[in-house]
């Protein structure tokens, strides 16, 4: 993800201690404003709304007397992401200081070079942006959603892998973030990666890093996502798409807590909590020999099933209203609600794309309608009193089947090529073939 420093609001580092001149110039070069809180800490720090702020705890000149007031100040700003800058003195046995350090996402050692400082700020900022929500973002008051929220709370507290299952758009990634945000690792990184989107030749290096010269083009050592996420949570989306060699390396991380960078045979210790999500049936993938059974058992320690939207009852309308209200805050549109037919149509619809589909339909309707109340037609939903909603789904299914078939034909039934054309993974092509009863062997 790109971290740009010129969005709305200022980017500000509150430096608890005394920055050196090199550090001041690094911050200035990165577009960071600097506020120095030195010596006796004030009771509160005035932070302007809209500013993006990171605290840096400079331990180099911190005296024992300053620890308690600083701890109180930081506790009053529990939302502030922190970086620590260690000096040479050992101050860690102070319990208040230990609490502060436990919160620091990054720890730098003085003398720190400009690149390290810039990197730490970027990582911290990225985390802050990613974690901007918590479980409240999992909207829903239906029984299935209340159960999901209770389960998330229960699972967040234990440091075990969770396998999150559910159809596309049911909020698997949102749930993974909530698990992280509610866990003891919340001040550490949350790293999300879509395994299906990684190119098979680079997946090992992306996940586990590489040494300089490991392969052509590897001009420098690069840390993989597991090392970047050290101390935090790694979320592996579409874990069923992981190629075999990466499955083996992942198993090792889960079993031994170690990894090897590509081009190295040295073990590196990593401490990450692994959350994985899949919309395909992993058990079936295991039966078909596409997914390691031992890995499956390691990932499936705790199971979180995200219910499809169609079984969430009143949540459909709740989510639709929320989506419309949020849209209205940002855009000038006429629509301010839904008419009764639209509400009925939303309930009758099967929502194969779940919450994602609902958000898209509502936003589109809000733009196109000229009415105050959005109608079923604005949502491109059939009025259930006129037509069974099933027709729309049938059309979509038919279109999907045809698209896969066309792509397969166009590339001589080569699955890799077909996957490239459709911009999906090979695993997805196989899944779609099964779903639409397209028998590759027979077609070829
Ligand atoms: N319960 C929910 N409340 C609010 N928004 C949700 C909910 N579930 C999903 N979303 C939204 O729907 C979209 C898809 O969610 P995501 O977590 O990416 O689904 P998945 O990973 O299962 O495909 C995202 O924009 C997400 O914010
Ligand atoms: Mg997803």
mmCIF file of C-alpha atoms and ligand atoms in Angstrom, residues 136-140 145 166-175 235 237-238 277 306 312 315 319 353-357 359 363, ligand 1:
data_model
loop_
_atom_site.group_PDB
_atom_site.id
_atom_site.type_symbol
_atom_site.label_atom_id
_atom_site.label_comp_id
_atom_site.label_asym_id
_atom_site.label_seq_id
_atom_site.Cartn_x
_atom_site.Cartn_y
_atom_site.Cartn_z
ATOM 1 C CA UNK A 136 -18.287 -1.777 15.361
ATOM 2 C CA UNK A 137 -17.610 -1.865 11.659
ATOM 3 C CA UNK A 138 -19.181 -5.329 11.525
ATOM 4 C CA UNK A 139 -22.687 -3.930 11.304
ATOM 5 C CA UNK A 140 -25.610 -6.204 12.088
ATOM 6 C CA UNK A 145 -24.331 -11.537 13.296
ATOM 7 C CA UNK A 166 -17.964 -17.727 4.066
ATOM 8 C CA UNK A 167 -19.120 -16.624 0.663
ATOM 9 C CA UNK A 168 -17.496 -13.686 -1.048
ATOM 10 C CA UNK A 169 -18.413 -10.294 0.412
ATOM 11 C CA UNK A 170 -19.640 -11.637 3.760
ATOM 12 C CA UNK A 171 -17.046 -9.620 5.692
ATOM 13 C CA UNK A 172 -14.244 -12.149 6.196
ATOM 14 C CA UNK A 173 -11.552 -9.509 5.965
ATOM 15 C CA UNK A 174 -13.479 -7.170 8.230
ATOM 16 C CA UNK A 175 -13.753 -9.977 10.791
ATOM 17 C CA UNK A 235 -4.169 -12.464 7.373
ATOM 18 C CA UNK A 237 -7.026 -14.271 2.253
ATOM 19 C CA UNK A 238 -7.980 -17.015 -0.231
ATOM 20 C CA UNK A 277 -9.875 -17.015 4.954
ATOM 21 C CA UNK A 306 -19.505 -15.702 8.188
ATOM 22 C CA UNK A 312 -29.418 -12.006 8.106
ATOM 23 C CA UNK A 315 -29.580 -6.556 8.666
ATOM 24 C CA UNK A 319 -26.894 -2.118 6.036
ATOM 25 C CA UNK A 353 -22.156 -11.061 -3.644
ATOM 26 C CA UNK A 354 -23.394 -10.434 -0.081
ATOM 27 C CA UNK A 355 -22.549 -7.128 1.659
ATOM 28 C CA UNK A 356 -20.211 -6.027 -1.115
ATOM 29 C CA UNK A 357 -23.014 -6.419 -3.650
ATOM 30 C CA UNK A 359 -23.072 -1.609 -0.967
ATOM 31 C CA UNK A 363 -24.465 3.477 -4.101
HETATM 32 N N1 LIG B 1 -21.208 -6.679 8.630
HETATM 33 C C1 LIG B 1 -20.749 -5.691 7.838
HETATM 34 N N2 LIG B 1 -21.006 -4.404 8.139
HETATM 35 C C2 LIG B 1 -20.577 -3.421 7.358
HETATM 36 N N3 LIG B 1 -19.848 -3.592 6.244
HETATM 37 C C3 LIG B 1 -19.556 -4.838 5.904
HETATM 38 C C4 LIG B 1 -19.989 -5.960 6.676
HETATM 39 N N4 LIG B 1 -19.534 -7.067 6.094
HETATM 40 C C5 LIG B 1 -18.869 -6.689 4.997
HETATM 41 N N5 LIG B 1 -18.867 -5.343 4.877
HETATM 42 C C6 LIG B 1 -18.260 -4.575 3.786
HETATM 43 O O1 LIG B 1 -18.444 -5.328 2.603
HETATM 44 C C7 LIG B 1 -17.273 -5.327 1.811
HETATM 45 C C8 LIG B 1 -16.753 -6.734 1.663
HETATM 46 O O2 LIG B 1 -16.249 -7.191 2.912
HETATM 47 P P1 LIG B 1 -14.968 -8.133 3.022
HETATM 48 O O3 LIG B 1 -14.552 -8.215 4.428
HETATM 49 O O4 LIG B 1 -13.922 -7.699 2.035
HETATM 50 O O5 LIG B 1 -15.608 -9.512 2.535
HETATM 51 P P2 LIG B 1 -14.909 -10.863 2.131
HETATM 52 O O6 LIG B 1 -13.474 -10.772 2.594
HETATM 53 O O7 LIG B 1 -15.702 -11.913 2.854
HETATM 54 O O8 LIG B 1 -15.048 -10.968 0.642
HETATM 55 C C9 LIG B 1 -16.299 -4.397 2.493
HETATM 56 O O9 LIG B 1 -16.471 -3.116 1.929
HETATM 57 C C10 LIG B 1 -16.750 -4.412 3.921
HETATM 58 O O10 LIG B 1 -16.410 -3.203 4.566
#
